[in-house]
Amino acid sequence: MKPISRLLSIMARLRDPTRGCPWDLEQTPESLRPFLIEEAHEVAEAISGGDEKEICEELGDLLVQVAFHADIAKEAGDFQLEDVLRKINAKLVRRHPHVFADGHAKDAREV
């Protein structure tokens, strides 16, 4: 199983109404908001510290928050992680025509 599939499987199990974790089940986007912000700050601190292992761990914690929010949205019928990925993929390609289309940029300032 690919790691992203495993993460989604773990999140689904944590949020399973009959077998899941009571704490995870009662979370909402609003209740998770402070954790999302905290994890983003911890990533920034890890980057400032320059410890690659800590950066990796903190990015994982931030990714859990993304997966958590997407799982809640999926349950509500709004969107799922695959939608988030599709949207960011399209945005990255759209914002970089100099890489993915016929555009050209000679340096970062021109981009």
mmCIF file with all atom_site columns, N, CA, C and O in Angstrom, residues 14-38:
data_model
loop_
_atom_site.group_PDB
_atom_site.id
_atom_site.type_symbol
_atom_site.label_atom_id
_atom_site.label_alt_id
_atom_site.label_comp_id
_atom_site.label_asym_id
_atom_site.label_entity_id
_atom_site.label_seq_id
_atom_site.pdbx_PDB_ins_code
_atom_site.Cartn_x
_atom_site.Cartn_y
_atom_site.Cartn_z
_atom_site.occupancy
_atom_site.B_iso_or_equiv
_atom_site.pdbx_formal_charge
_atom_site.auth_seq_id
_atom_site.auth_comp_id
_atom_site.auth_asym_id
_atom_site.auth_atom_id
_atom_site.pdbx_PDB_model_num
ATOM 1   N N  . LEU A 1 14 ? -9.699  5.986  12.146 1.00 0.00 ? 14 LEU A N  1
ATOM 2   C CA . LEU A 1 14 ? -9.836  6.867  13.308 1.00 0.00 ? 14 LEU A CA 1
ATOM 3   C C  . LEU A 1 14 ? -11.203 7.532  13.363 1.00 0.00 ? 14 LEU A C  1
ATOM 4   O O  . LEU A 1 14 ? -11.738 7.782  14.437 1.00 0.00 ? 14 LEU A O  1
ATOM 5   N N  . ARG A 1 15 ? -11.797 7.790  12.179 1.00 0.00 ? 15 ARG A N  1
ATOM 6   C CA . ARG A 1 15 ? -13.089 8.473  12.119 1.00 0.00 ? 15 ARG A CA 1
ATOM 7   C C  . ARG A 1 15 ? -14.254 7.511  11.933 1.00 0.00 ? 15 ARG A C  1
ATOM 8   O O  . ARG A 1 15 ? -15.400 7.934  11.797 1.00 0.00 ? 15 ARG A O  1
ATOM 9   N N  . ASP A 1 16 ? -13.992 6.214  11.963 1.00 0.00 ? 16 ASP A N  1
ATOM 10  C CA . ASP A 1 16 ? -15.061 5.220  11.816 1.00 0.00 ? 16 ASP A CA 1
ATOM 11  C C  . ASP A 1 16 ? -16.042 5.365  12.974 1.00 0.00 ? 16 ASP A C  1
ATOM 12  O O  . ASP A 1 16 ? -15.647 5.325  14.142 1.00 0.00 ? 16 ASP A O  1
ATOM 13  N N  . PRO A 1 17 ? -17.331 5.536  12.680 1.00 0.00 ? 17 PRO A N  1
ATOM 14  C CA . PRO A 1 17 ? -18.324 5.774  13.731 1.00 0.00 ? 17 PRO A CA 1
ATOM 15  C C  . PRO A 1 17 ? -18.441 4.651  14.766 1.00 0.00 ? 17 PRO A C  1
ATOM 16  O O  . PRO A 1 17 ? -18.823 4.914  15.908 1.00 0.00 ? 17 PRO A O  1
ATOM 17  N N  . THR A 1 18 ? -18.103 3.427  14.407 1.00 0.00 ? 18 THR A N  1
ATOM 18  C CA . THR A 1 18 ? -18.251 2.325  15.367 1.00 0.00 ? 18 THR A CA 1
ATOM 19  C C  . THR A 1 18 ? -16.928 1.880  15.979 1.00 0.00 ? 18 THR A C  1
ATOM 20  O O  . THR A 1 18 ? -16.910 1.428  17.115 1.00 0.00 ? 18 THR A O  1
ATOM 21  N N  . ARG A 1 19 ? -15.830 2.011  15.242 1.00 0.00 ? 19 ARG A N  1
ATOM 22  C CA . ARG A 1 19 ? -14.547 1.506  15.747 1.00 0.00 ? 19 ARG A CA 1
ATOM 23  C C  . ARG A 1 19 ? -13.508 2.600  15.925 1.00 0.00 ? 19 ARG A C  1
ATOM 24  O O  . ARG A 1 19 ? -12.375 2.318  16.301 1.00 0.00 ? 19 ARG A O  1
ATOM 25  N N  . GLY A 1 20 ? -13.868 3.837  15.649 1.00 0.00 ? 20 GLY A N  1
ATOM 26  C CA . GLY A 1 20 ? -12.898 4.921  15.651 1.00 0.00 ? 20 GLY A CA 1
ATOM 27  C C  . GLY A 1 20 ? -12.576 5.460  17.031 1.00 0.00 ? 20 GLY A C  1
ATOM 28  O O  . GLY A 1 20 ? -13.055 4.974  18.056 1.00 0.00 ? 20 GLY A O  1
ATOM 29  N N  . CYS A 1 21 ? -11.761 6.487  17.024 1.00 0.00 ? 21 CYS A N  1
ATOM 30  C CA . CYS A 1 21 ? -11.324 7.161  18.251 1.00 0.00 ? 21 CYS A CA 1
ATOM 31  C C  . CYS A 1 21 ? -12.344 8.233  18.630 1.00 0.00 ? 21 CYS A C  1
ATOM 32  O O  . CYS A 1 21 ? -12.675 9.088  17.796 1.00 0.00 ? 21 CYS A O  1
ATOM 33  N N  . PRO A 1 22 ? -12.842 8.220  19.864 1.00 0.00 ? 22 PRO A N  1
ATOM 34  C CA . PRO A 1 22 ? -13.837 9.225  20.268 1.00 0.00 ? 22 PRO A CA 1
ATOM 35  C C  . PRO A 1 22 ? -13.367 10.667 20.057 1.00 0.00 ? 22 PRO A C  1
ATOM 36  O O  . PRO A 1 22 ? -14.148 11.518 19.624 1.00 0.00 ? 22 PRO A O  1
ATOM 37  N N  . TRP A 1 23 ? -12.090 10.930 20.343 1.00 0.00 ? 23 TRP A N  1
ATOM 38  C CA . TRP A 1 23 ? -11.580 12.298 20.166 1.00 0.00 ? 23 TRP A CA 1
ATOM 39  C C  . TRP A 1 23 ? -11.601 12.681 18.690 1.00 0.00 ? 23 TRP A C  1
ATOM 40  O O  . TRP A 1 23 ? -12.074 13.758 18.328 1.00 0.00 ? 23 TRP A O  1
ATOM 41  N N  . ASP A 1 24 ? -11.090 11.808 17.834 1.00 0.00 ? 24 ASP A N  1
ATOM 42  C CA . ASP A 1 24 ? -11.056 12.099 16.399 1.00 0.00 ? 24 ASP A CA 1
ATOM 43  C C  . ASP A 1 24 ? -12.472 12.273 15.841 1.00 0.00 ? 24 ASP A C  1
ATOM 44  O O  . ASP A 1 24 ? -12.694 13.113 14.966 1.00 0.00 ? 24 ASP A O  1
ATOM 45  N N  . LEU A 1 25 ? -13.400 11.482 16.327 1.00 0.00 ? 25 LEU A N  1
ATOM 46  C CA . LEU A 1 25 ? -14.775 11.539 15.828 1.00 0.00 ? 25 LEU A CA 1
ATOM 47  C C  . LEU A 1 25 ? -15.482 12.852 16.155 1.00 0.00 ? 25 LEU A C  1
ATOM 48  O O  . LEU A 1 25 ? -16.340 13.288 15.402 1.00 0.00 ? 25 LEU A O  1
ATOM 49  N N  . GLU A 1 26 ? -15.110 13.489 17.246 1.00 0.00 ? 26 GLU A N  1
ATOM 50  C CA . GLU A 1 26 ? -15.812 14.724 17.606 1.00 0.00 ? 26 GLU A CA 1
ATOM 51  C C  . GLU A 1 26 ? -15.160 15.973 17.016 1.00 0.00 ? 26 GLU A C  1
ATOM 52  O O  . GLU A 1 26 ? -15.677 17.079 17.189 1.00 0.00 ? 26 GLU A O  1
ATOM 53  N N  . GLN A 1 27 ? -14.083 15.805 16.274 1.00 0.00 ? 27 GLN A N  1
ATOM 54  C CA . GLN A 1 27 ? -13.406 16.969 15.711 1.00 0.00 ? 27 GLN A CA 1
ATOM 55  C C  . GLN A 1 27 ? -14.160 17.547 14.517 1.00 0.00 ? 27 GLN A C  1
ATOM 56  O O  . GLN A 1 27 ? -14.858 16.837 13.790 1.00 0.00 ? 27 GLN A O  1
ATOM 57  N N  . THR A 1 28 ? -14.019 18.843 14.353 1.00 0.00 ? 28 THR A N  1
ATOM 58  C CA . THR A 1 28 ? -14.599 19.596 13.247 1.00 0.00 ? 28 THR A CA 1
ATOM 59  C C  . THR A 1 28 ? -13.485 20.459 12.651 1.00 0.00 ? 28 THR A C  1
ATOM 60  O O  . THR A 1 28 ? -12.432 20.642 13.291 1.00 0.00 ? 28 THR A O  1
ATOM 61  N N  . PRO A 1 29 ? -13.705 21.029 11.479 1.00 0.00 ? 29 PRO A N  1
ATOM 62  C CA . PRO A 1 29 ? -12.682 21.938 10.955 1.00 0.00 ? 29 PRO A CA 1
ATOM 63  C C  . PRO A 1 29 ? -12.347 23.062 11.936 1.00 0.00 ? 29 PRO A C  1
ATOM 64  O O  . PRO A 1 29 ? -11.177 23.416 12.102 1.00 0.00 ? 29 PRO A O  1
ATOM 65  N N  . GLU A 1 30 ? -13.352 23.587 12.601 1.00 0.00 ? 30 GLU A N  1
ATOM 66  C CA . GLU A 1 30 ? -13.100 24.674 13.552 1.00 0.00 ? 30 GLU A CA 1
ATOM 67  C C  . GLU A 1 30 ? -12.314 24.192 14.769 1.00 0.00 ? 30 GLU A C  1
ATOM 68  O O  . GLU A 1 30 ? -11.403 24.880 15.237 1.00 0.00 ? 30 GLU A O  1
ATOM 69  N N  . SER A 1 31 ? -12.638 23.016 15.291 1.00 0.00 ? 31 SER A N  1
ATOM 70  C CA . SER A 1 31 ? -11.903 22.519 16.462 1.00 0.00 ? 31 SER A CA 1
ATOM 71  C C  . SER A 1 31 ? -10.461 22.158 16.106 1.00 0.00 ? 31 SER A C  1
ATOM 72  O O  . SER A 1 31 ? -9.574  22.207 16.964 1.00 0.00 ? 31 SER A O  1
ATOM 73  N N  . LEU A 1 32 ? -10.227 21.811 14.847 1.00 0.00 ? 32 LEU A N  1
ATOM 74  C CA . LEU A 1 32 ? -8.879  21.445 14.393 1.00 0.00 ? 32 LEU A CA 1
ATOM 75  C C  . LEU A 1 32 ? -8.043  22.656 13.981 1.00 0.00 ? 32 LEU A C  1
ATOM 76  O O  . LEU A 1 32 ? -6.825  22.540 13.828 1.00 0.00 ? 32 LEU A O  1
ATOM 77  N N  . ARG A 1 33 ? -8.697  23.784 13.815 1.00 0.00 ? 33 ARG A N  1
ATOM 78  C CA . ARG A 1 33 ? -8.001  24.992 13.340 1.00 0.00 ? 33 ARG A CA 1
ATOM 79  C C  . ARG A 1 33 ? -6.751  25.315 14.166 1.00 0.00 ? 33 ARG A C  1
ATOM 80  O O  . ARG A 1 33 ? -5.681  25.563 13.593 1.00 0.00 ? 33 ARG A O  1
ATOM 81  N N  . PRO A 1 34 ? -6.804  25.326 15.492 1.00 0.00 ? 34 PRO A N  1
ATOM 82  C CA . PRO A 1 34 ? -5.591  25.635 16.260 1.00 0.00 ? 34 PRO A CA 1
ATOM 83  C C  . PRO A 1 34 ? -4.464  24.627 16.021 1.00 0.00 ? 34 PRO A C  1
ATOM 84  O O  . PRO A 1 34 ? -3.289  25.004 16.006 1.00 0.00 ? 34 PRO A O  1
ATOM 85  N N  . PHE A 1 35 ? -4.818  23.366 15.826 1.00 0.00 ? 35 PHE A N  1
ATOM 86  C CA . PHE A 1 35 ? -3.800  22.343 15.578 1.00 0.00 ? 35 PHE A CA 1
ATOM 87  C C  . PHE A 1 35 ? -3.148  22.543 14.219 1.00 0.00 ? 35 PHE A C  1
ATOM 88  O O  . PHE A 1 35 ? -1.932  22.355 14.064 1.00 0.00 ? 35 PHE A O  1
ATOM 89  N N  . LEU A 1 36 ? -3.937  22.927 13.232 1.00 0.00 ? 36 LEU A N  1
ATOM 90  C CA . LEU A 1 36 ? -3.415  23.201 11.897 1.00 0.00 ? 36 LEU A CA 1
ATOM 91  C C  . LEU A 1 36 ? -2.406  24.344 11.953 1.00 0.00 ? 36 LEU A C  1
ATOM 92  O O  . LEU A 1 36 ? -1.303  24.250 11.403 1.00 0.00 ? 36 LEU A O  1
ATOM 93  N N  . ILE A 1 37 ? -2.773  25.402 12.650 1.00 0.00 ? 37 ILE A N  1
ATOM 94  C CA . ILE A 1 37 ? -1.885  26.560 12.793 1.00 0.00 ? 37 ILE A CA 1
ATOM 95  C C  . ILE A 1 37 ? -0.624  26.174 13.570 1.00 0.00 ? 37 ILE A C  1
ATOM 96  O O  . ILE A 1 37 ? 0.497   26.534 13.184 1.00 0.00 ? 37 ILE A O  1
ATOM 97  N N  . GLU A 1 38 ? -0.804  25.433 14.656 1.00 0.00 ? 38 GLU A N  1
ATOM 98  C CA . GLU A 1 38 ? 0.334   25.002 15.464 1.00 0.00 ? 38 GLU A CA 1
ATOM 99  C C  . GLU A 1 38 ? 1.312   24.158 14.647 1.00 0.00 ? 38 GLU A C  1
ATOM 100 O O  . GLU A 1 38 ? 2.531   24.360 14.723 1.00 0.00 ? 38 GLU A O  1
#
